[in-house]
Amino acid sequence: MTAWFALTQGRFRQAVDASQLGQAVAQGTSAPVQPFAQEAKALPRMARDDVQASEYATSVIGYNIAPDGTELSPMRISECRLTLAFVAGRQGDLEQAVDLGVEGLKDGRQSKVHLRMIASELDQELQRRFPGEVTLSGLSDAIRAV
């Protein structure tokens, strides 16, 4: 919970620290999945180690999709798609960043306010990196629709 509160309050360094502590305490059980996910969400928002953030997000998505393609934890998957969108944007891939951002906001998610907050941060970062790009309207429209 400490990691989640820190993440939602914009204290990303504390979110990473709390997540890593949670993973260490829960090692050997299935419990480290949540702290692992919180760390994956905090890292890209710190503009720190995109490779690690991408690996974490991809792993969390993999853990939460059943063999038949069913999303077991849609909210975690959505957050990880937004994480991957941040990484894609920082790597200069605007189209992928927008596609992942829109996918992360698709219908049926429970915590829309939280997703809108993260997606708005993504939108601001992409607007700063790619000013005037028409492609950004897709993400802006998806945020407004949430």
Short mmCIF file of N, CA, C and O in Angstrom, two decimals:
data_model
loop_
_atom_site.label_atom_id
_atom_site.label_comp_id
_atom_site.label_asym_id
_atom_site.label_seq_id
_atom_site.Cartn_x
_atom_site.Cartn_y
_atom_site.Cartn_z
N MET A 1 0.82 -1.19 0.00
CA MET A 1 0.00 0.00 0.00
C MET A 1 0.87 1.26 0.00
O MET A 1 0.52 2.24 -0.63
N THR A 2 1.99 1.20 0.70
CA THR A 2 2.88 2.36 0.75
C THR A 2 3.34 2.74 -0.64
O THR A 2 3.36 3.92 -0.99
N ALA A 3 3.70 1.74 -1.44
CA ALA A 3 4.15 2.01 -2.81
C ALA A 3 3.03 2.64 -3.63
O ALA A 3 3.26 3.58 -4.39
N TRP A 4 1.82 2.12 -3.49
CA TRP A 4 0.70 2.65 -4.27
C TRP A 4 0.40 4.09 -3.88
O TRP A 4 0.21 4.94 -4.74
N PHE A 5 0.36 4.37 -2.56
CA PHE A 5 0.11 5.74 -2.12
C PHE A 5 1.19 6.69 -2.64
O PHE A 5 0.90 7.78 -3.11
N ALA A 6 2.44 6.26 -2.54
CA ALA A 6 3.54 7.11 -3.03
C ALA A 6 3.40 7.35 -4.53
O ALA A 6 3.59 8.46 -5.02
N LEU A 7 3.03 6.32 -5.26
CA LEU A 7 2.86 6.44 -6.71
C LEU A 7 1.76 7.42 -7.05
O LEU A 7 1.93 8.31 -7.89
N THR A 8 0.61 7.29 -6.39
CA THR A 8 -0.52 8.17 -6.72
C THR A 8 -0.30 9.60 -6.26
O THR A 8 -0.95 10.51 -6.77
N GLN A 9 0.64 9.80 -5.34
CA GLN A 9 0.94 11.15 -4.87
C GLN A 9 2.16 11.75 -5.56
O GLN A 9 2.63 12.82 -5.19
N GLY A 10 2.68 11.04 -6.57
CA GLY A 10 3.80 11.58 -7.33
C GLY A 10 5.16 11.44 -6.66
O GLY A 10 6.13 12.04 -7.09
N ARG A 11 5.25 10.63 -5.62
CA ARG A 11 6.53 10.40 -4.93
C ARG A 11 7.14 9.12 -5.49
O ARG A 11 7.15 8.08 -4.85
N PHE A 12 7.65 9.22 -6.72
CA PHE A 12 8.06 8.05 -7.48
C PHE A 12 9.27 7.34 -6.88
O PHE A 12 9.35 6.12 -6.89
N ARG A 13 10.23 8.08 -6.36
CA ARG A 13 11.40 7.44 -5.73
C ARG A 13 10.96 6.60 -4.54
O ARG A 13 11.41 5.48 -4.35
N GLN A 14 10.06 7.13 -3.71
CA GLN A 14 9.56 6.39 -2.56
C GLN A 14 8.73 5.18 -3.01
O GLN A 14 8.76 4.14 -2.36
N ALA A 15 8.01 5.32 -4.12
CA ALA A 15 7.24 4.20 -4.65
C ALA A 15 8.16 3.06 -5.05
O ALA A 15 7.88 1.89 -4.77
N VAL A 16 9.27 3.39 -5.71
CA VAL A 16 10.23 2.36 -6.11
C VAL A 16 10.85 1.70 -4.88
O VAL A 16 10.93 0.48 -4.80
N ASP A 17 11.25 2.50 -3.91
CA ASP A 17 11.86 1.95 -2.70
C ASP A 17 10.89 1.01 -1.97
O ASP A 17 11.27 -0.10 -1.57
N ALA A 18 9.65 1.45 -1.80
CA ALA A 18 8.64 0.63 -1.11
C ALA A 18 8.34 -0.64 -1.91
O ALA A 18 8.14 -1.71 -1.33
N SER A 19 8.30 -0.51 -3.22
CA SER A 19 8.05 -1.68 -4.07
C SER A 19 9.15 -2.71 -3.93
O SER A 19 8.88 -3.92 -3.82
N GLN A 20 10.38 -2.25 -3.95
CA GLN A 20 11.50 -3.18 -3.83
C GLN A 20 11.52 -3.86 -2.46
O GLN A 20 11.81 -5.04 -2.34
N LEU A 21 11.17 -3.12 -1.42
CA LEU A 21 11.08 -3.71 -0.08
C LEU A 21 9.97 -4.76 -0.05
O LEU A 21 10.18 -5.87 0.48
N GLY A 22 8.83 -4.45 -0.63
CA GLY A 22 7.72 -5.41 -0.68
C GLY A 22 8.09 -6.67 -1.43
O GLY A 22 7.73 -7.78 -1.03
N GLN A 23 8.83 -6.52 -2.52
CA GLN A 23 9.26 -7.69 -3.29
C GLN A 23 10.20 -8.57 -2.46
O GLN A 23 10.11 -9.79 -2.49
N ALA A 24 11.10 -7.92 -1.71
CA ALA A 24 12.05 -8.68 -0.90
C ALA A 24 11.34 -9.43 0.22
O ALA A 24 11.63 -10.60 0.48
N VAL A 25 10.37 -8.77 0.86
CA VAL A 25 9.65 -9.40 1.97
C VAL A 25 8.80 -10.57 1.47
O VAL A 25 8.69 -11.60 2.13
N ALA A 26 8.21 -10.43 0.29
CA ALA A 26 7.29 -11.45 -0.23
C ALA A 26 7.96 -12.50 -1.09
O ALA A 26 7.28 -13.35 -1.67
N GLN A 27 9.27 -12.46 -1.19
CA GLN A 27 9.98 -13.40 -2.05
C GLN A 27 9.64 -14.85 -1.69
O GLN A 27 9.52 -15.20 -0.53
N GLY A 28 9.44 -15.65 -2.73
CA GLY A 28 9.09 -17.05 -2.52
C GLY A 28 7.59 -17.31 -2.47
O GLY A 28 7.16 -18.43 -2.32
N THR A 29 6.79 -16.23 -2.58
CA THR A 29 5.33 -16.36 -2.62
C THR A 29 4.83 -15.70 -3.91
O THR A 29 5.60 -15.16 -4.68
N SER A 30 3.53 -15.71 -4.12
CA SER A 30 2.97 -15.02 -5.28
C SER A 30 2.73 -13.54 -4.99
O SER A 30 2.35 -12.78 -5.88
N ALA A 31 2.94 -13.12 -3.77
CA ALA A 31 2.67 -11.74 -3.37
C ALA A 31 3.54 -10.67 -4.03
O ALA A 31 3.12 -9.52 -4.10
N PRO A 32 4.75 -10.95 -4.53
CA PRO A 32 5.56 -9.87 -5.09
C PRO A 32 5.02 -9.27 -6.38
O PRO A 32 5.53 -8.27 -6.87
N VAL A 33 3.96 -9.85 -6.96
CA VAL A 33 3.45 -9.34 -8.23
C VAL A 33 3.00 -7.89 -8.09
O VAL A 33 3.32 -7.04 -8.93
N GLN A 34 2.26 -7.55 -7.04
CA GLN A 34 1.77 -6.18 -6.88
C GLN A 34 2.92 -5.19 -6.67
O GLN A 34 2.96 -4.16 -7.35
N PRO A 35 3.87 -5.42 -5.76
CA PRO A 35 4.97 -4.47 -5.64
C PRO A 35 5.80 -4.37 -6.93
O PRO A 35 6.29 -3.30 -7.28
N PHE A 36 5.93 -5.47 -7.62
CA PHE A 36 6.63 -5.49 -8.91
C PHE A 36 5.92 -4.56 -9.89
O PHE A 36 6.54 -3.76 -10.59
N ALA A 37 4.59 -4.63 -9.92
CA ALA A 37 3.79 -3.77 -10.81
C ALA A 37 3.93 -2.30 -10.41
O ALA A 37 4.03 -1.43 -11.28
N GLN A 38 3.94 -2.01 -9.12
CA GLN A 38 4.08 -0.62 -8.67
C GLN A 38 5.44 -0.06 -9.09
O GLN A 38 5.53 1.10 -9.51
N GLU A 39 6.47 -0.87 -8.98
CA GLU A 39 7.79 -0.41 -9.41
C GLU A 39 7.80 -0.16 -10.91
O GLU A 39 8.36 0.84 -11.38
N ALA A 40 7.16 -1.03 -11.66
CA ALA A 40 7.10 -0.86 -13.12
C ALA A 40 6.39 0.42 -13.50
O ALA A 40 6.73 1.05 -14.50
N LYS A 41 5.42 0.84 -12.71
CA LYS A 41 4.69 2.08 -13.00
C LYS A 41 5.50 3.32 -12.60
O LYS A 41 5.40 4.36 -13.24
N ALA A 42 6.27 3.21 -11.53
CA ALA A 42 7.01 4.37 -11.04
C ALA A 42 8.24 4.68 -11.88
O ALA A 42 8.56 5.85 -12.13
N LEU A 43 8.95 3.66 -12.32
CA LEU A 43 10.22 3.88 -13.03
C LEU A 43 10.10 4.80 -14.25
O LEU A 43 10.88 5.74 -14.37
N PRO A 44 9.17 4.57 -15.17
CA PRO A 44 9.14 5.44 -16.34
C PRO A 44 8.71 6.86 -16.02
O PRO A 44 9.09 7.80 -16.71
N ARG A 45 7.95 7.03 -14.96
CA ARG A 45 7.49 8.36 -14.60
C ARG A 45 8.61 9.15 -13.93
O ARG A 45 8.50 10.36 -13.77
N MET A 46 9.69 8.46 -13.56
CA MET A 46 10.87 9.12 -13.02
C MET A 46 11.86 9.44 -14.14
O MET A 46 12.90 10.00 -13.89
N ALA A 47 11.50 9.05 -15.36
CA ALA A 47 12.41 9.19 -16.51
C ALA A 47 13.73 8.48 -16.20
O ALA A 47 14.81 8.98 -16.46
N ARG A 48 13.63 7.32 -15.62
CA ARG A 48 14.79 6.56 -15.16
C ARG A 48 14.74 5.15 -15.73
O ARG A 48 13.75 4.46 -15.60
N ASP A 49 15.79 4.73 -16.34
CA ASP A 49 16.00 3.36 -16.81
C ASP A 49 14.82 2.80 -17.58
O ASP A 49 14.07 1.95 -17.09
N ASP A 50 14.66 3.28 -18.79
CA ASP A 50 13.57 2.83 -19.65
C ASP A 50 13.64 1.34 -19.94
O ASP A 50 12.61 0.68 -20.07
N VAL A 51 14.84 0.78 -20.03
CA VAL A 51 14.97 -0.65 -20.32
C VAL A 51 14.36 -1.45 -19.18
O VAL A 51 13.56 -2.37 -19.41
N GLN A 52 14.70 -1.11 -17.96
CA GLN A 52 14.17 -1.84 -16.80
C GLN A 52 12.66 -1.65 -16.70
O GLN A 52 11.92 -2.61 -16.45
N ALA A 53 12.18 -0.43 -16.89
CA ALA A 53 10.74 -0.17 -16.81
C ALA A 53 9.99 -0.98 -17.87
O ALA A 53 8.94 -1.56 -17.59
N SER A 54 10.54 -1.03 -19.06
CA SER A 54 9.92 -1.79 -20.14
C SER A 54 9.90 -3.29 -19.82
O SER A 54 8.88 -3.97 -20.04
N GLU A 55 11.00 -3.79 -19.29
CA GLU A 55 11.06 -5.21 -18.92
C GLU A 55 10.04 -5.54 -17.84
O GLU A 55 9.34 -6.55 -17.91
N TYR A 56 9.95 -4.69 -16.83
CA TYR A 56 8.98 -4.91 -15.76
C TYR A 56 7.56 -4.90 -16.30
O TYR A 56 6.76 -5.78 -16.01
N ALA A 57 7.24 -3.87 -17.08
CA ALA A 57 5.87 -3.74 -17.61
C ALA A 57 5.51 -4.93 -18.49
O ALA A 57 4.40 -5.48 -18.38
N THR A 58 6.42 -5.33 -19.33
CA THR A 58 6.17 -6.48 -20.21
C THR A 58 5.97 -7.75 -19.39
O THR A 58 5.08 -8.56 -19.68
N SER A 59 6.76 -7.93 -18.34
CA SER A 59 6.61 -9.10 -17.46
C SER A 59 5.27 -9.09 -16.75
O SER A 59 4.60 -10.12 -16.68
N VAL A 60 4.87 -7.95 -16.23
CA VAL A 60 3.60 -7.86 -15.52
C VAL A 60 2.44 -8.17 -16.47
O VAL A 60 1.51 -8.90 -16.11
N ILE A 61 2.51 -7.66 -17.69
CA ILE A 61 1.48 -7.97 -18.68
C ILE A 61 1.45 -9.48 -18.92
O ILE A 61 0.39 -10.10 -18.92
N GLY A 62 2.62 -10.08 -19.11
CA GLY A 62 2.69 -11.52 -19.35
C GLY A 62 2.12 -12.35 -18.21
O GLY A 62 1.43 -13.34 -18.44
N TYR A 63 2.38 -11.92 -16.96
CA TYR A 63 1.86 -12.64 -15.80
C TYR A 63 0.34 -12.56 -15.70
O TYR A 63 -0.29 -13.37 -15.04
N ASN A 64 -0.24 -11.54 -16.32
CA ASN A 64 -1.66 -11.26 -16.13
C ASN A 64 -2.52 -11.52 -17.36
O ASN A 64 -3.65 -11.04 -17.43
N ILE A 65 -1.99 -12.27 -18.32
CA ILE A 65 -2.77 -12.69 -19.47
C ILE A 65 -2.77 -14.21 -19.50
O ILE A 65 -1.72 -14.84 -19.51
N ALA A 66 -3.98 -14.78 -19.49
CA ALA A 66 -4.14 -16.24 -19.52
C ALA A 66 -3.72 -16.77 -20.89
O ALA A 66 -3.68 -16.02 -21.87
N PRO A 67 -3.42 -18.06 -20.97
CA PRO A 67 -3.01 -18.65 -22.26
C PRO A 67 -4.03 -18.42 -23.39
O PRO A 67 -3.65 -18.33 -24.54
N ASP A 68 -5.31 -18.29 -23.03
CA ASP A 68 -6.33 -18.05 -24.06
C ASP A 68 -6.47 -16.58 -24.43
O ASP A 68 -7.31 -16.20 -25.23
N GLY A 69 -5.62 -15.70 -23.82
CA GLY A 69 -5.65 -14.28 -24.13
C GLY A 69 -6.50 -13.44 -23.21
O GLY A 69 -6.53 -12.22 -23.31
N THR A 70 -7.19 -14.07 -22.27
CA THR A 70 -8.02 -13.34 -21.31
C THR A 70 -7.14 -12.51 -20.38
O THR A 70 -6.14 -13.01 -19.85
N GLU A 71 -7.52 -11.26 -20.21
CA GLU A 71 -6.79 -10.39 -19.28
C GLU A 71 -7.27 -10.67 -17.87
O GLU A 71 -8.42 -10.39 -17.54
N LEU A 72 -6.39 -11.21 -17.04
CA LEU A 72 -6.74 -11.57 -15.67
C LEU A 72 -6.80 -10.36 -14.76
O LEU A 72 -7.58 -10.33 -13.81
N SER A 73 -5.97 -9.39 -15.01
CA SER A 73 -5.92 -8.15 -14.21
C SER A 73 -5.90 -6.96 -15.17
O SER A 73 -4.84 -6.38 -15.44
N PRO A 74 -7.06 -6.59 -15.70
CA PRO A 74 -7.10 -5.54 -16.72
C PRO A 74 -6.51 -4.21 -16.27
O PRO A 74 -5.88 -3.51 -17.05
N MET A 75 -6.68 -3.88 -14.99
CA MET A 75 -6.15 -2.60 -14.50
C MET A 75 -4.62 -2.62 -14.52
O MET A 75 -3.99 -1.66 -14.98
N ARG A 76 -4.00 -3.69 -14.04
CA ARG A 76 -2.54 -3.79 -14.07
C ARG A 76 -2.03 -3.72 -15.51
O ARG A 76 -1.03 -3.07 -15.80
N ILE A 77 -2.72 -4.41 -16.39
CA ILE A 77 -2.31 -4.42 -17.79
C ILE A 77 -2.43 -3.02 -18.39
O ILE A 77 -1.53 -2.56 -19.11
N SER A 78 -3.50 -2.33 -18.07
CA SER A 78 -3.68 -0.96 -18.57
C SER A 78 -2.55 -0.05 -18.09
O SER A 78 -1.98 0.72 -18.87
N GLU A 79 -2.24 -0.15 -16.80
CA GLU A 79 -1.16 0.68 -16.26
C GLU A 79 0.17 0.36 -16.92
O GLU A 79 0.96 1.26 -17.20
N CYS A 80 0.41 -0.91 -17.18
CA CYS A 80 1.66 -1.30 -17.84
C CYS A 80 1.71 -0.83 -19.28
O CYS A 80 2.78 -0.47 -19.78
N ARG A 81 0.59 -0.83 -19.96
CA ARG A 81 0.56 -0.28 -21.32
C ARG A 81 0.89 1.21 -21.30
O ARG A 81 1.60 1.71 -22.18
N LEU A 82 0.41 1.91 -20.28
CA LEU A 82 0.75 3.33 -20.16
C LEU A 82 2.24 3.49 -19.85
O LEU A 82 2.89 4.41 -20.36
N THR A 83 2.79 2.59 -19.05
CA THR A 83 4.23 2.60 -18.78
C THR A 83 5.01 2.44 -20.09
O THR A 83 5.95 3.19 -20.37
N LEU A 84 4.61 1.46 -20.88
CA LEU A 84 5.28 1.22 -22.16
C LEU A 84 5.10 2.41 -23.10
O LEU A 84 5.99 2.70 -23.92
N ALA A 85 3.98 3.12 -22.98
CA ALA A 85 3.76 4.32 -23.79
C ALA A 85 4.75 5.42 -23.41
O ALA A 85 5.29 6.10 -24.29
N PHE A 86 5.01 5.60 -22.12
CA PHE A 86 6.02 6.57 -21.68
C PHE A 86 7.37 6.24 -22.29
O PHE A 86 8.07 7.11 -22.81
N VAL A 87 7.74 4.97 -22.22
CA VAL A 87 9.04 4.54 -22.74
C VAL A 87 9.10 4.78 -24.25
O VAL A 87 10.08 5.33 -24.75
N ALA A 88 8.07 4.41 -24.97
CA ALA A 88 8.05 4.60 -26.42
C ALA A 88 8.18 6.08 -26.77
O ALA A 88 8.92 6.45 -27.69
N GLY A 89 7.49 6.92 -26.04
CA GLY A 89 7.58 8.37 -26.29
C GLY A 89 8.98 8.91 -26.06
O GLY A 89 9.50 9.69 -26.85
N ARG A 90 9.62 8.46 -24.99
CA ARG A 90 10.99 8.92 -24.72
C ARG A 90 11.98 8.40 -25.74
O ARG A 90 13.01 9.01 -25.98
N GLN A 91 11.64 7.27 -26.37
CA GLN A 91 12.52 6.72 -27.39
C GLN A 91 12.19 7.28 -28.77
O GLN A 91 12.79 6.86 -29.76
N GLY A 92 11.24 8.20 -28.85
CA GLY A 92 10.95 8.88 -30.10
C GLY A 92 9.88 8.22 -30.95
O GLY A 92 9.63 8.67 -32.07
N ASP A 93 9.24 7.18 -30.45
CA ASP A 93 8.22 6.48 -31.23
C ASP A 93 6.84 7.00 -30.83
O ASP A 93 6.12 6.39 -30.02
N LEU A 94 6.46 8.11 -31.42
CA LEU A 94 5.19 8.76 -31.08
C LEU A 94 3.99 7.89 -31.39
O LEU A 94 3.07 7.76 -30.57
N GLU A 95 3.99 7.26 -32.55
CA GLU A 95 2.84 6.43 -32.94
C GLU A 95 2.61 5.29 -31.95
O GLU A 95 1.48 5.04 -31.51
N GLN A 96 3.68 4.60 -31.56
CA GLN A 96 3.54 3.52 -30.59
C GLN A 96 3.12 4.06 -29.24
O GLN A 96 2.28 3.45 -28.55
N ALA A 97 3.65 5.20 -28.83
CA ALA A 97 3.28 5.79 -27.55
C ALA A 97 1.79 6.11 -27.52
O ALA A 97 1.10 5.80 -26.54
N VAL A 98 1.27 6.70 -28.58
CA VAL A 98 -0.15 7.03 -28.64
C VAL A 98 -0.99 5.76 -28.67
O VAL A 98 -1.98 5.63 -27.96
N ASP A 99 -0.59 4.78 -29.50
CA ASP A 99 -1.35 3.52 -29.58
C ASP A 99 -1.42 2.82 -28.22
O ASP A 99 -2.49 2.36 -27.81
N LEU A 100 -0.30 2.73 -27.53
CA LEU A 100 -0.28 2.09 -26.21
C LEU A 100 -1.09 2.89 -25.19
O LEU A 100 -1.78 2.32 -24.34
N GLY A 101 -1.00 4.22 -25.27
CA GLY A 101 -1.77 5.06 -24.37
C GLY A 101 -3.26 4.88 -24.56
O GLY A 101 -4.02 4.72 -23.59
N VAL A 102 -3.69 4.87 -25.81
CA VAL A 102 -5.11 4.66 -26.12
C VAL A 102 -5.55 3.26 -25.67
O VAL A 102 -6.62 3.10 -25.07
N GLU A 103 -4.74 2.26 -25.94
CA GLU A 103 -5.05 0.88 -25.53
C GLU A 103 -5.18 0.77 -24.02
O GLU A 103 -6.04 0.05 -23.50
N GLY A 104 -4.32 1.49 -23.30
CA GLY A 104 -4.37 1.48 -21.84
C GLY A 104 -5.62 2.11 -21.27
O GLY A 104 -5.98 1.86 -20.13
N LEU A 105 -6.30 2.91 -22.08
CA LEU A 105 -7.51 3.60 -21.62
C LEU A 105 -8.80 2.97 -22.13
O LEU A 105 -9.87 3.53 -21.91
N LYS A 106 -8.71 1.84 -22.80
CA LYS A 106 -9.91 1.28 -23.41
C LYS A 106 -10.99 0.97 -22.37
O LYS A 106 -10.71 0.83 -21.19
N ASP A 107 -12.21 0.85 -22.84
CA ASP A 107 -13.39 0.67 -21.98
C ASP A 107 -13.26 -0.52 -21.05
O ASP A 107 -12.55 -1.48 -21.33
N GLY A 108 -14.01 -0.46 -19.95
CA GLY A 108 -14.12 -1.57 -19.03
C GLY A 108 -13.16 -1.52 -17.86
O GLY A 108 -13.14 -2.43 -17.05
N ARG A 109 -12.37 -0.48 -17.72
CA ARG A 109 -11.43 -0.40 -16.61
C ARG A 109 -12.13 0.14 -15.37
O ARG A 109 -13.04 0.94 -15.43
N GLN A 110 -11.68 -0.31 -14.20
CA GLN A 110 -12.32 0.07 -12.95
C GLN A 110 -11.91 1.45 -12.43
O GLN A 110 -12.74 2.21 -12.03
N SER A 111 -10.64 1.72 -12.41
CA SER A 111 -10.15 2.95 -11.79
C SER A 111 -9.84 4.00 -12.85
O SER A 111 -8.69 4.32 -13.12
N LYS A 112 -10.87 4.54 -13.42
CA LYS A 112 -10.70 5.47 -14.53
C LYS A 112 -10.01 6.76 -14.12
O LYS A 112 -9.25 7.33 -14.89
N VAL A 113 -10.28 7.24 -12.92
CA VAL A 113 -9.64 8.48 -12.46
C VAL A 113 -8.12 8.29 -12.41
O VAL A 113 -7.36 9.15 -12.88
N HIS A 114 -7.68 7.16 -11.88
CA HIS A 114 -6.25 6.87 -11.79
C HIS A 114 -5.63 6.76 -13.19
O HIS A 114 -4.57 7.33 -13.46
N LEU A 115 -6.29 6.04 -14.08
CA LEU A 115 -5.78 5.90 -15.45
C LEU A 115 -5.74 7.25 -16.16
O LEU A 115 -4.80 7.54 -16.89
N ARG A 116 -6.76 8.06 -15.96
CA ARG A 116 -6.79 9.39 -16.59
C ARG A 116 -5.63 10.25 -16.09
O ARG A 116 -5.01 10.97 -16.86
N MET A 117 -5.31 10.13 -14.80
CA MET A 117 -4.20 10.89 -14.23
C MET A 117 -2.88 10.50 -14.90
O MET A 117 -2.10 11.35 -15.33
N ILE A 118 -2.63 9.19 -15.00
CA ILE A 118 -1.39 8.72 -15.62
C ILE A 118 -1.35 9.10 -17.10
O ILE A 118 -0.33 9.59 -17.60
N ALA A 119 -2.47 8.90 -17.80
CA ALA A 119 -2.53 9.22 -19.23
C ALA A 119 -2.35 10.71 -19.46
O ALA A 119 -1.74 11.11 -20.47
N SER A 120 -2.84 11.54 -18.55
CA SER A 120 -2.66 12.99 -18.70
C SER A 120 -1.19 13.37 -18.56
O SER A 120 -0.69 14.24 -19.27
N GLU A 121 -0.48 12.70 -17.64
CA GLU A 121 0.97 12.91 -17.53
C GLU A 121 1.66 12.51 -18.82
O GLU A 121 2.57 13.21 -19.30
N LEU A 122 1.24 11.38 -19.37
CA LEU A 122 1.80 10.92 -20.64
C LEU A 122 1.53 11.93 -21.75
O LEU A 122 2.43 12.30 -22.50
N ASP A 123 0.30 12.41 -21.83
CA ASP A 123 -0.08 13.39 -22.84
C ASP A 123 0.77 14.65 -22.72
O ASP A 123 1.26 15.17 -23.73
N GLN A 124 0.97 15.13 -21.51
CA GLN A 124 1.79 16.33 -21.30
C GLN A 124 3.23 16.10 -21.76
O GLN A 124 3.83 16.97 -22.41
N GLU A 125 3.77 14.94 -21.43
CA GLU A 125 5.15 14.64 -21.84
C GLU A 125 5.25 14.56 -23.36
O GLU A 125 6.19 15.08 -23.97
N LEU A 126 4.28 13.90 -23.99
CA LEU A 126 4.32 13.78 -25.45
C LEU A 126 4.10 15.13 -26.12
O LEU A 126 4.73 15.42 -27.15
N GLN A 127 3.23 15.95 -25.57
CA GLN A 127 3.01 17.30 -26.12
C GLN A 127 4.31 18.11 -26.06
O GLN A 127 4.63 18.88 -26.98
N ARG A 128 5.06 17.93 -24.96
CA ARG A 128 6.34 18.65 -24.82
C ARG A 128 7.37 18.12 -25.81
O ARG A 128 8.10 18.89 -26.42
N ARG A 129 7.43 16.82 -25.99
CA ARG A 129 8.42 16.21 -26.88
C ARG A 129 8.07 16.35 -28.36
O ARG A 129 8.95 16.40 -29.21
N PHE A 130 6.78 16.35 -28.67
CA PHE A 130 6.32 16.35 -30.06
C PHE A 130 5.29 17.46 -30.27
O PHE A 130 4.13 17.19 -30.61
N PRO A 131 5.68 18.72 -30.08
CA PRO A 131 4.70 19.80 -30.18
C PRO A 131 4.07 19.89 -31.57
O PRO A 131 4.74 19.74 -32.58
N GLY A 132 2.76 20.07 -31.56
CA GLY A 132 2.04 20.27 -32.82
C GLY A 132 1.75 19.02 -33.62
O GLY A 132 1.18 19.11 -34.71
N GLU A 133 2.11 17.84 -33.13
CA GLU A 133 1.88 16.60 -33.87
C GLU A 133 0.39 16.24 -33.84
O GLU A 133 -0.21 16.13 -32.78
N VAL A 134 -0.19 16.03 -35.00
CA VAL A 134 -1.60 15.67 -35.13
C VAL A 134 -1.90 14.33 -34.47
O VAL A 134 -2.99 14.12 -33.91
N THR A 135 -0.96 13.42 -34.49
CA THR A 135 -1.13 12.08 -33.93
C THR A 135 -1.55 12.14 -32.46
O THR A 135 -2.27 11.26 -31.97
N LEU A 136 -1.13 13.18 -31.76
CA LEU A 136 -1.44 13.31 -30.34
C LEU A 136 -2.93 13.46 -30.06
O LEU A 136 -3.39 13.17 -28.94
N SER A 137 -3.69 13.88 -31.05
CA SER A 137 -5.12 14.06 -30.83
C SER A 137 -5.81 12.75 -30.46
O SER A 137 -6.79 12.74 -29.72
N GLY A 138 -5.30 11.62 -30.94
CA GLY A 138 -5.88 10.32 -30.60
C GLY A 138 -5.81 10.05 -29.11
O GLY A 138 -6.78 9.56 -28.51
N LEU A 139 -4.68 10.37 -28.49
CA LEU A 139 -4.54 10.18 -27.05
C LEU A 139 -5.40 11.17 -26.29
O LEU A 139 -6.10 10.80 -25.35
N SER A 140 -5.38 12.42 -26.72
CA SER A 140 -6.20 13.44 -26.06
C SER A 140 -7.67 13.08 -26.10
O SER A 140 -8.39 13.22 -25.11
N ASP A 141 -8.12 12.58 -27.25
CA ASP A 141 -9.53 12.17 -27.38
C ASP A 141 -9.85 11.00 -26.45
O ASP A 141 -10.91 10.97 -25.82
N ALA A 142 -8.93 10.04 -26.36
CA ALA A 142 -9.14 8.88 -25.49
C ALA A 142 -9.21 9.31 -24.03
O ALA A 142 -10.01 8.77 -23.25
N ILE A 143 -8.38 10.26 -23.63
CA ILE A 143 -8.39 10.75 -22.25
C ILE A 143 -9.73 11.41 -21.94
O ILE A 143 -10.34 11.16 -20.90
N ARG A 144 -10.20 12.25 -22.85
CA ARG A 144 -11.49 12.92 -22.65
C ARG A 144 -12.65 11.92 -22.57
O ARG A 144 -13.64 12.16 -21.89
N ALA A 145 -12.53 10.80 -23.26
CA ALA A 145 -13.60 9.80 -23.30
C ALA A 145 -13.67 8.96 -22.03
O ALA A 145 -14.66 8.29 -21.79
N VAL A 146 -12.62 8.98 -21.22
CA VAL A 146 -12.58 8.15 -19.99
C VAL A 146 -13.48 8.78 -18.94
O VAL A 146 -13.51 9.92 -18.70
#
